[in-house]
Coordinates of C-alpha atoms in Angstrom, one line a residue:
Chain A
M1 CA -148.3 65.1 -63.1
E2 CA -151.2 63.6 -60.7
R3 CA -150.7 61.2 -58.4
I4 CA -151.8 57.4 -58.9
T5 CA -154.3 56.2 -56.3
S6 CA -155.5 53.2 -58.5
P7 CA -154.4 50.5 -57.3
G8 CA -153.3 47.9 -59.7
S9 CA -150.6 45.8 -61.6
R10 CA -149.8 48.1 -64.3
S11 CA -149.5 50.9 -61.5
G12 CA -146.8 48.5 -60.0
S13 CA -144.7 48.5 -62.2
C14 CA -145.3 52.4 -63.1
R15 CA -144.9 52.6 -58.9
D16 CA -141.5 49.9 -59.5
D17 CA -140.4 52.7 -62.1
K18 CA -141.1 55.5 -60.1
Q19 CA -139.4 53.2 -57.1
F20 CA -135.8 53.5 -58.9
D21 CA -136.2 57.0 -60.1
G22 CA -136.8 57.8 -56.9
E23 CA -133.5 55.9 -56.1
I24 CA -131.8 57.2 -57.9
E25 CA -132.2 60.8 -57.8
G26 CA -131.4 60.0 -54.1
L27 CA -127.7 58.7 -55.3
M28 CA -127.7 61.1 -57.6
T29 CA -127.3 64.0 -54.6
E30 CA -125.2 61.9 -52.7
D31 CA -122.8 62.8 -56.1
D32 CA -123.5 65.8 -56.1
L33 CA -123.3 66.1 -52.0
Q34 CA -119.8 64.7 -51.9
E35 CA -118.7 67.5 -55.4
A36 CA -120.2 70.5 -52.8
A37 CA -118.1 68.7 -50.3
V38 CA -115.1 69.3 -52.5
V39 CA -116.1 72.8 -53.2
P40 CA -117.0 74.2 -50.3
V41 CA -120.9 74.5 -51.4
T42 CA -123.2 74.3 -49.2
E43 CA -127.0 72.6 -50.3
S44 CA -127.9 75.9 -51.9
T45 CA -126.6 75.3 -55.1
F46 CA -127.6 71.8 -55.5
T47 CA -131.6 73.7 -54.9
A48 CA -130.5 75.8 -57.3
L49 CA -129.4 72.9 -60.3
L50 CA -132.8 71.6 -58.6
G51 CA -134.4 74.2 -59.2
L52 CA -136.6 73.5 -56.2
P53 CA -136.6 75.6 -52.6
A54 CA -134.5 74.1 -49.9
N55 CA -137.6 72.6 -48.1
Q56 CA -139.3 71.5 -50.5
A57 CA -136.4 69.0 -51.3
I58 CA -135.6 68.4 -47.8
E59 CA -138.6 67.1 -47.5
L60 CA -138.5 65.0 -50.7
L61 CA -134.7 63.7 -49.8
H62 CA -136.9 62.7 -46.5
E63 CA -139.5 61.1 -48.4
T64 CA -137.7 59.3 -50.4
E65 CA -135.1 57.9 -47.5
S66 CA -138.7 57.5 -45.1
V67 CA -139.8 55.3 -47.8
K68 CA -137.0 53.2 -49.1
S69 CA -135.4 52.6 -46.4
P70 CA -137.7 49.6 -44.7
E71 CA -138.1 47.2 -48.4
I72 CA -134.2 48.3 -49.9
P73 CA -132.0 45.3 -49.2
T74 CA -129.3 47.6 -48.8
A75 CA -131.3 48.7 -45.6
D76 CA -127.5 49.0 -43.6
I77 CA -126.1 51.8 -46.6
W78 CA -128.8 53.6 -45.9
K79 CA -129.0 53.4 -41.8
D80 CA -124.9 54.4 -41.9
S81 CA -126.1 57.1 -43.7
Q82 CA -128.6 58.3 -41.2
E83 CA -126.3 58.0 -38.9
D84 CA -124.0 60.1 -40.1
Q85 CA -126.1 63.0 -41.2
R86 CA -126.6 63.4 -37.2
T87 CA -122.6 64.3 -37.2
F88 CA -122.4 66.3 -40.7
S89 CA -124.2 69.7 -40.9
Y90 CA -125.9 69.2 -44.0
P91 CA -129.6 69.1 -44.1
F92 CA -129.4 66.2 -46.2
N93 CA -130.0 62.8 -44.8
C94 CA -128.5 61.3 -47.7
S95 CA -125.3 59.8 -46.8
L96 CA -121.9 61.5 -46.9
T97 CA -119.4 59.0 -46.8
F98 CA -119.3 57.4 -49.9
P99 CA -116.7 55.2 -49.7
T100 CA -119.2 52.5 -51.5
N101 CA -120.8 54.0 -53.8
A102 CA -119.3 52.5 -56.2
A103 CA -120.9 48.8 -54.5
L104 CA -124.7 51.3 -53.7
V105 CA -125.1 52.2 -58.0
E106 CA -124.1 48.5 -58.1
R107 CA -127.0 47.3 -55.8
A108 CA -129.1 49.8 -57.4
A109 CA -128.7 48.6 -61.0
R110 CA -129.4 45.5 -59.2
F111 CA -131.8 46.8 -57.5
S112 CA -134.3 48.4 -60.5
V113 CA -134.5 44.8 -61.6
F114 CA -136.2 43.7 -59.0
A115 CA -137.4 46.4 -59.1
S116 CA -140.8 45.1 -60.9
A117 CA -141.0 41.9 -57.9
Q118 CA -141.7 44.5 -55.0
D119 CA -144.2 46.0 -54.4
S120 CA -144.1 49.0 -51.6
P121 CA -146.8 50.5 -49.9
E122 CA -146.7 53.8 -50.6
R123 CA -145.8 54.7 -54.5
C124 CA -147.9 57.7 -54.4
S125 CA -145.9 60.3 -52.6
I126 CA -142.7 59.4 -54.7
P127 CA -144.2 59.5 -58.2
S128 CA -145.8 63.0 -58.0
I129 CA -142.6 64.6 -56.7
S130 CA -139.3 62.4 -58.4
S131 CA -141.9 63.3 -61.8
E132 CA -141.2 67.1 -61.0
N133 CA -137.2 66.0 -60.4
S134 CA -136.9 63.3 -63.0
P135 CA -136.8 66.0 -66.1
K136 CA -133.6 67.9 -63.8
L137 CA -131.9 65.1 -63.5
K138 CA -130.6 65.5 -67.1
A139 CA -128.9 68.5 -66.0
E140 CA -126.8 66.0 -63.1
P141 CA -125.0 63.7 -65.3
A142 CA -123.0 66.6 -67.4
N143 CA -122.5 67.5 -63.7
S144 CA -121.5 64.1 -62.3
E145 CA -118.8 62.8 -64.7
S146 CA -116.5 64.3 -64.6
N147 CA -116.0 63.5 -61.2
R148 CA -117.1 59.6 -60.3
S149 CA -115.3 56.2 -62.1
S150 CA -119.0 54.9 -61.8
S151 CA -120.2 58.6 -63.8
P152 CA -120.6 55.5 -66.5
I153 CA -122.6 53.7 -64.9
L154 CA -124.8 56.7 -63.6
S155 CA -125.1 58.2 -67.0
S156 CA -126.6 55.7 -68.6
S157 CA -128.6 54.9 -65.5
P158 CA -130.9 58.3 -65.8
T159 CA -131.9 56.9 -69.3
I160 CA -133.1 53.8 -68.5
P161 CA -135.2 55.8 -66.0
K162 CA -136.1 58.8 -68.4
Q163 CA -137.5 55.7 -70.7
N164 CA -139.1 53.9 -67.9
Q165 CA -140.7 56.5 -67.1
K166 CA -142.2 57.4 -70.6
S167 CA -143.4 54.4 -71.0
A168 CA -144.7 55.0 -67.5
K169 CA -146.0 58.0 -68.6
R170 CA -147.9 56.6 -71.4
K171 CA -149.6 54.0 -68.7
E172 CA -151.2 56.9 -66.7
R173 CA -152.2 57.8 -70.0
E174 CA -153.9 55.0 -70.6
K175 CA -155.3 54.8 -67.5
V176 CA -156.5 58.2 -67.2
K177 CA -157.8 57.9 -71.1
G178 CA -159.0 54.3 -71.2
S179 CA -158.1 54.9 -74.9
V180 CA -158.9 52.6 -78.2
K181 CA -154.5 53.1 -78.8
K182 CA -154.1 51.4 -75.5
S183 CA -152.1 48.9 -77.3
K184 CA -150.1 51.1 -79.8
Y185 CA -148.4 53.3 -77.4
V186 CA -146.9 49.8 -75.3
E187 CA -145.4 48.9 -78.6
N188 CA -144.3 52.4 -78.8
G189 CA -143.5 52.6 -75.8
N190 CA -142.0 49.1 -76.1
K191 CA -139.9 49.4 -79.0
D192 CA -138.6 52.7 -78.2
G193 CA -136.3 51.3 -74.6
E194 CA -138.0 48.3 -72.9
K195 CA -136.8 45.1 -74.4
L196 CA -140.1 43.3 -74.3
P197 CA -140.8 40.9 -77.1
Y198 CA -141.3 42.9 -80.4
V199 CA -143.5 41.9 -82.4
H200 CA -141.7 40.4 -86.0
V201 CA -143.7 41.9 -89.3
R202 CA -142.1 41.8 -92.4
A203 CA -142.0 45.2 -94.1
R204 CA -143.5 44.3 -97.6
R205 CA -142.1 45.8 -100.8
G206 CA -142.4 50.4 -101.1
Q207 CA -143.9 50.5 -97.8
A208 CA -142.0 52.3 -94.9
T209 CA -140.0 49.9 -91.9
D210 CA -141.0 52.2 -90.2
S211 CA -141.6 50.7 -86.4
H212 CA -144.1 52.4 -85.5
S213 CA -145.8 52.2 -89.2
L214 CA -144.6 48.4 -88.8
A215 CA -146.7 48.4 -86.1
E216 CA -149.7 50.8 -86.8
R217 CA -149.6 47.9 -90.2
A218 CA -150.6 44.7 -88.4
R219 CA -152.9 46.7 -86.2
R220 CA -154.8 47.4 -89.0
E221 CA -154.1 43.9 -90.7
K222 CA -155.7 42.5 -87.7
I223 CA -158.9 44.6 -87.5
N224 CA -159.2 44.1 -91.4
A225 CA -159.0 39.9 -90.6
R226 CA -161.8 40.1 -87.2
M227 CA -163.5 42.6 -89.8
K228 CA -163.9 40.7 -92.5
L229 CA -165.2 37.8 -90.1
L230 CA -168.0 39.9 -88.7
Q231 CA -169.4 41.2 -92.6
E232 CA -169.1 36.7 -93.0
L233 CA -171.9 36.6 -89.7
V234 CA -173.4 39.0 -90.1
P235 CA -176.2 38.3 -93.4
G236 CA -176.4 40.9 -95.7
C237 CA -172.2 42.6 -95.3
S238 CA -170.7 41.2 -97.7
K239 CA -172.0 43.0 -100.5
I240 CA -171.1 46.5 -98.5
S241 CA -167.7 48.3 -99.3
G242 CA -166.0 50.5 -96.1
T243 CA -165.0 49.8 -92.7
A244 CA -168.1 52.1 -91.7
L245 CA -170.3 51.4 -93.2
V246 CA -169.9 47.4 -92.1
L247 CA -169.6 48.7 -89.0
D248 CA -172.9 50.4 -89.0
E249 CA -175.0 46.7 -90.6
I250 CA -173.2 45.0 -87.3
I251 CA -174.6 48.1 -85.0
N252 CA -177.9 47.5 -86.3
H253 CA -177.8 43.5 -86.4
V254 CA -177.1 43.1 -82.7
Q255 CA -179.4 45.7 -81.2
S256 CA -182.5 43.6 -83.5
L257 CA -180.7 40.8 -82.0
Q258 CA -181.2 42.3 -78.0
R259 CA -184.6 43.7 -79.1
Q260 CA -185.6 40.3 -80.5
V261 CA -184.6 38.5 -77.6
E262 CA -187.2 40.8 -75.8
L263 CA -189.6 40.0 -77.4
L264 CA -189.5 36.3 -77.1
S265 CA -189.3 36.4 -73.4
M266 CA -191.6 38.7 -73.0
R267 CA -193.7 36.5 -75.3
L268 CA -193.0 33.4 -74.0
A269 CA -193.2 35.4 -69.5
A270 CA -197.3 35.4 -71.3
V271 CA -197.9 32.0 -73.5
N272 CA -196.3 30.2 -70.8
P273 CA -199.3 30.1 -68.1
R274 CA -202.3 29.0 -70.6
I275 CA -200.0 26.2 -72.6
E276 CA -201.3 22.1 -72.2
F277 CA -199.1 20.5 -73.0
S278 CA -198.5 18.1 -75.8
F279 CA -196.1 15.2 -76.0
D280 CA -196.1 14.6 -79.7
S281 CA -196.4 18.4 -80.5
L282 CA -193.1 18.5 -77.5
L283 CA -190.9 16.1 -79.8
A284 CA -191.9 18.0 -82.8
A285 CA -190.7 21.3 -81.6
E286 CA -188.2 19.5 -80.2
S287 CA -186.7 17.6 -83.5
G288 CA -186.8 21.3 -85.1
C289 CA -185.0 23.1 -83.0
L290 CA -182.4 19.6 -83.8
S291 CA -183.2 20.3 -87.1
T292 CA -182.5 23.8 -87.2
G293 CA -179.9 24.4 -84.5
S294 CA -176.8 22.2 -84.0
F295 CA -177.3 19.4 -81.1
P296 CA -174.8 16.4 -80.4
S297 CA -176.3 13.3 -82.2
T298 CA -177.3 11.6 -79.1
L299 CA -179.6 13.4 -77.9
T300 CA -181.8 12.9 -81.4
I301 CA -181.8 9.7 -80.7
E302 CA -183.1 10.3 -78.2
P303 CA -186.3 11.8 -78.4
M304 CA -187.2 8.7 -81.7
M305 CA -186.8 5.8 -78.2
W306 CA -189.6 7.7 -75.9
S307 CA -192.1 7.7 -78.9
E308 CA -191.5 4.2 -79.9
L309 CA -191.6 3.7 -75.9
Q310 CA -195.0 4.8 -76.1
F311 CA -196.1 2.3 -77.6
N312 CA -194.1 -0.6 -77.8
G313 CA -193.6 -1.3 -73.5
E314 CA -191.2 -4.0 -74.7
R315 CA -189.0 -2.1 -76.2
R316 CA -188.4 -0.4 -72.8
Q317 CA -186.5 -3.5 -72.1
Q318 CA -183.8 -2.7 -74.8
H319 CA -182.8 0.5 -74.1
Q320 CA -183.2 -0.7 -70.2
N321 CA -178.9 -0.6 -69.7
Q322 CA -178.7 2.0 -72.5
H323 CA -180.4 4.8 -70.4
Q324 CA -181.2 4.2 -66.7
Q325 CA -182.4 7.8 -65.9
L326 CA -185.1 8.2 -68.2
W327 CA -186.1 4.2 -67.1
E328 CA -186.8 5.2 -63.9
V329 CA -189.0 7.6 -65.5
D330 CA -190.5 5.8 -67.2
L331 CA -191.4 3.1 -64.0
L332 CA -193.8 6.1 -62.6
Q333 CA -195.1 6.6 -65.5
P334 CA -196.5 3.3 -67.8
P335 CA -199.9 3.3 -66.8
V336 CA -200.5 7.2 -67.8
W337 CA -199.3 7.1 -71.1
E338 CA -200.4 3.2 -72.2
R339 CA -203.9 4.9 -71.9
E340 CA -202.6 8.3 -72.9
N341 CA -203.2 10.8 -71.9
Y342 CA -200.7 13.5 -72.7
N343 CA -202.4 16.0 -73.1
N344 CA -202.3 17.0 -68.9
Y345 CA -199.3 16.0 -68.2
H346 CA -196.9 19.3 -67.1
P347 CA -193.8 16.2 -66.2
S348 CA -193.6 14.5 -68.9
E349 CA -192.6 17.9 -70.1
N350 CA -189.9 18.0 -67.6
S351 CA -189.4 14.1 -68.4
V352 CA -188.0 15.9 -72.3
F353 CA -186.4 17.9 -70.2
S354 CA -184.1 15.2 -68.7
Y355 CA -181.9 15.0 -71.3
N356 CA -178.9 15.8 -69.4
S357 CA -179.3 13.0 -67.3
S358 CA -179.1 14.9 -64.3
A359 CA -179.8 13.6 -60.9
E360 CA -181.6 15.6 -59.7
S361 CA -183.9 17.1 -61.5
V362 CA -185.1 13.2 -62.3
S363 CA -185.8 12.7 -58.9
M364 CA -187.2 16.4 -58.9
H365 CA -190.1 14.8 -62.2
S366 CA -190.5 11.7 -60.6
N367 CA -192.0 14.0 -57.5
Q368 CA -193.9 15.6 -59.7
L369 CA -195.0 13.0 -61.3
K370 CA -196.2 11.7 -57.2
M371 CA -197.7 14.9 -56.5
E372 CA -199.9 14.0 -59.7
L373 CA -201.4 10.7 -59.5
Chain B
M1 CA -163.6 31.8 -93.4
N2 CA -161.6 31.2 -89.6
S3 CA -162.9 27.8 -88.8
K4 CA -160.7 27.0 -85.3
R5 CA -163.8 29.4 -84.3
L6 CA -166.9 29.7 -86.4
P7 CA -167.4 25.3 -85.5
S8 CA -166.9 24.6 -82.9
S9 CA -167.9 26.9 -80.3
P10 CA -171.9 27.1 -81.3
C11 CA -171.9 22.7 -80.4
P12 CA -171.7 22.5 -76.7
H13 CA -172.4 25.6 -75.8
R14 CA -175.8 25.4 -77.7
A15 CA -176.8 22.0 -75.5
K16 CA -175.3 23.3 -72.7
F17 CA -177.7 26.3 -72.9
N18 CA -180.2 24.6 -73.8
S19 CA -180.6 22.0 -71.2
R20 CA -180.1 25.2 -68.5
F21 CA -182.2 27.4 -70.1
L22 CA -185.6 24.8 -70.5
R23 CA -184.6 24.3 -66.9
A24 CA -185.1 27.4 -66.0
L25 CA -188.3 27.6 -67.7
A26 CA -189.3 25.0 -65.8
R27 CA -188.4 26.4 -62.2
I28 CA -189.9 29.3 -63.4
N29 CA -193.5 27.7 -64.7
K30 CA -193.2 26.1 -62.0
D31 CA -193.1 28.1 -58.6
K32 CA -195.5 30.6 -59.4
P33 CA -199.5 30.2 -59.4
T34 CA -201.1 30.4 -62.7
S35 CA -202.1 33.5 -62.9
S36 CA -202.1 36.3 -66.2
S37 CA -202.3 39.3 -64.3
Y38 CA -200.4 42.0 -65.8
Q39 CA -197.8 42.4 -63.1
E40 CA -197.1 37.9 -62.4
I41 CA -196.5 38.7 -65.9
C42 CA -194.3 41.6 -66.0
K43 CA -192.6 39.8 -62.8
R44 CA -192.0 36.8 -65.1
N45 CA -190.8 38.5 -67.9
W46 CA -188.3 39.5 -65.6
R47 CA -186.5 36.8 -64.4
I48 CA -187.2 35.0 -67.8
K49 CA -185.0 37.7 -68.4
I50 CA -183.1 37.4 -66.4
A51 CA -182.8 33.2 -66.8
D52 CA -181.8 33.0 -70.6
D53 CA -179.0 36.1 -69.3
A54 CA -177.5 33.7 -66.9
S55 CA -178.3 30.3 -69.1
M56 CA -176.2 31.8 -72.4
A57 CA -173.5 33.0 -70.2
S58 CA -172.8 30.1 -67.9
A59 CA -172.8 28.1 -70.7
I60 CA -170.5 29.9 -72.3
G61 CA -168.4 31.0 -69.3
S62 CA -165.9 32.3 -68.4
R63 CA -163.7 32.7 -71.7
R64 CA -165.3 35.2 -73.1
V65 CA -165.1 39.0 -71.7
W66 CA -168.3 39.2 -72.3
S67 CA -170.4 36.4 -70.6
R68 CA -167.7 37.2 -67.7
V69 CA -169.2 40.6 -67.3
M70 CA -172.9 39.3 -67.7
L71 CA -171.9 36.7 -64.5
W72 CA -170.7 39.0 -62.3
K73 CA -173.6 42.1 -63.5
L74 CA -175.8 38.7 -62.3
R75 CA -173.9 37.5 -59.4
S76 CA -174.1 40.5 -57.3
R77 CA -177.4 40.4 -57.1
T78 CA -178.1 44.4 -56.3
S79 CA -177.6 44.3 -60.2
Y80 CA -180.6 42.8 -61.4
R81 CA -182.9 45.8 -62.4
A82 CA -179.8 47.8 -63.5
L83 CA -179.8 44.8 -66.2
I84 CA -182.8 45.8 -67.5
R85 CA -182.3 49.2 -67.9
S86 CA -179.2 48.9 -69.6
R87 CA -180.8 47.0 -72.1
A88 CA -184.0 49.8 -72.3
I89 CA -181.2 52.9 -72.2
G90 CA -179.2 50.8 -74.8
L91 CA -182.4 50.7 -77.0
K92 CA -183.1 53.8 -76.7
R93 CA -180.4 55.4 -77.4
K94 CA -180.3 55.0 -81.3
K95 CA -181.8 58.2 -80.8
Q96 CA -178.4 59.8 -80.5
K97 CA -176.5 57.6 -82.8
V98 CA -174.8 60.8 -85.4
E99 CA -172.9 60.9 -82.2
L100 CA -171.4 58.8 -81.5
S101 CA -168.5 56.8 -83.6
H102 CA -169.2 52.9 -85.0
A103 CA -166.4 51.7 -82.0
D104 CA -168.1 53.8 -79.3
Q105 CA -171.7 52.5 -80.1
L106 CA -170.1 48.6 -80.7
R107 CA -168.9 49.1 -77.1
Q108 CA -172.1 49.9 -75.4
L109 CA -174.1 47.4 -77.2
V110 CA -171.5 44.2 -76.1
P111 CA -171.1 44.4 -72.5
G112 CA -167.6 44.8 -71.1
G113 CA -167.0 46.4 -74.0
E114 CA -165.8 49.9 -72.8
A115 CA -162.9 48.5 -72.0
M116 CA -161.0 46.9 -74.6
D117 CA -159.0 48.1 -77.7
F118 CA -159.8 48.0 -80.9
S119 CA -159.3 44.7 -82.0
N120 CA -160.9 42.6 -79.2
L121 CA -163.7 44.5 -79.2
L122 CA -164.7 42.5 -82.8
E123 CA -164.0 39.6 -81.8
E124 CA -166.1 39.7 -78.4
A125 CA -168.6 41.0 -80.5
S126 CA -168.7 38.8 -83.2
H127 CA -168.7 35.8 -81.2
H128 CA -172.2 37.3 -78.8
I129 CA -173.2 38.1 -82.1
K130 CA -173.2 33.8 -82.5
C131 CA -174.4 33.2 -78.8
L132 CA -177.5 36.0 -79.7
T133 CA -178.4 33.8 -82.2
A134 CA -178.3 30.9 -80.9
Q135 CA -180.4 31.8 -77.8
V136 CA -183.5 33.6 -80.2
Q137 CA -183.5 30.9 -82.4
V138 CA -184.0 28.1 -79.0
M139 CA -186.8 31.4 -77.5
R140 CA -188.4 31.3 -80.9
S141 CA -188.6 27.5 -81.6
I142 CA -190.5 26.8 -77.4
A143 CA -192.2 30.1 -78.5
D144 CA -193.4 29.0 -80.9
F145 CA -193.9 25.8 -79.5
Y146 CA -196.0 26.3 -76.8
S147 CA -198.2 28.7 -79.1
T148 CA -199.4 26.7 -81.2

């Protein structure tokens, strides 16, 4: 398994799982050591169990020790173990006095609960190493079961890291691939071992009730619902049956829309400088916009107001209270408008643009008007 | 038809998009002198593209993945050109259509679609289509008005 160095919340949870793996593994080594103390066998058996040369195992335990000791709340025990190791001939750093091993296991169990809350700095070394040893862990519970009173806890706990590791492996695969089927993997991982919220789907008559197929069916239904929406959105798609053709049509539609946007922007860029703005035609265009689009109703009122304001100076007073900002611009413009000299006025267009009544735009328009006048 | 989605989303965003886009256009017009050299037109074309993308993305806000991606691309100012180029490349890629599956093609078209699973991708695509149609309508009406 490759080392994971990418940060992220998912990798954080993976690291937590791996740390738990490492811790459990550390506990396992302790049990084995005690076993070895009973039987006068040295580290060779343990490493034989692990299938590793002695040096690697030592490195492994060193690393798990060194990384875990600053983080674990039960750091005192590890410190004790480190002190003890000097007195023993064993090359391992793990504790060889086990009066409180049951307490250790309980703490480890508690620690697993809080594992997700913690985030340790260096976990990259642990995952690769613990992953190597985790398949060997399955053999170890069999050995330790006969000995310890806490063995049932230990036998259950390796299954948890195994499942954690499975889901962690899956999560890593997802990270590496970035695959489409992530949701399916996560759902499978959820239903296998971890107690995360389930997707409640009722199996229909005549259909399989396997958890996998249920999850797949839920996913398929979700996708089909969204495809129906898309079909309604894209014109001419409702007649087509079959996912592939519909997708083809959708892709074509999106491409054509993007191309249209580009063409229109080119048109706007090319056309803009030569224009003489005429207020009436602008109003017509805006009303055309409004009829085709779905503007809020207040905007429809305003162009009508503007046209009235052009010809009836008296009516401005009626609209004072309602449209103060427009009226402010109005004050600067009345002589211009009464002259009906609209065509060359850039600011008139901008005054229409100040629909949204932002003070900045109005001040900008007033500045422009002053410049023009 | 999913009633909660379709009628509600175009209306408020459309007004926002219109106002921002028109303001941006006005600003672009105001700044430059009225020259019709080719370079100027290209520059303005580029700025207008940026403007309409930015106004659409900011009108939608952070509600959607694709708008977030667009906003991020626009704000990291080094990649303005890359944004435009990526669109051009997206158009050229239709030659390779046969090699890619439908899902992958859609991912390339919708910004931010690379990192989504299929169902989310479909939802983002539908929203993107809606917004693109609105954008096209507004721009077409403005262009028509200016050309008459």
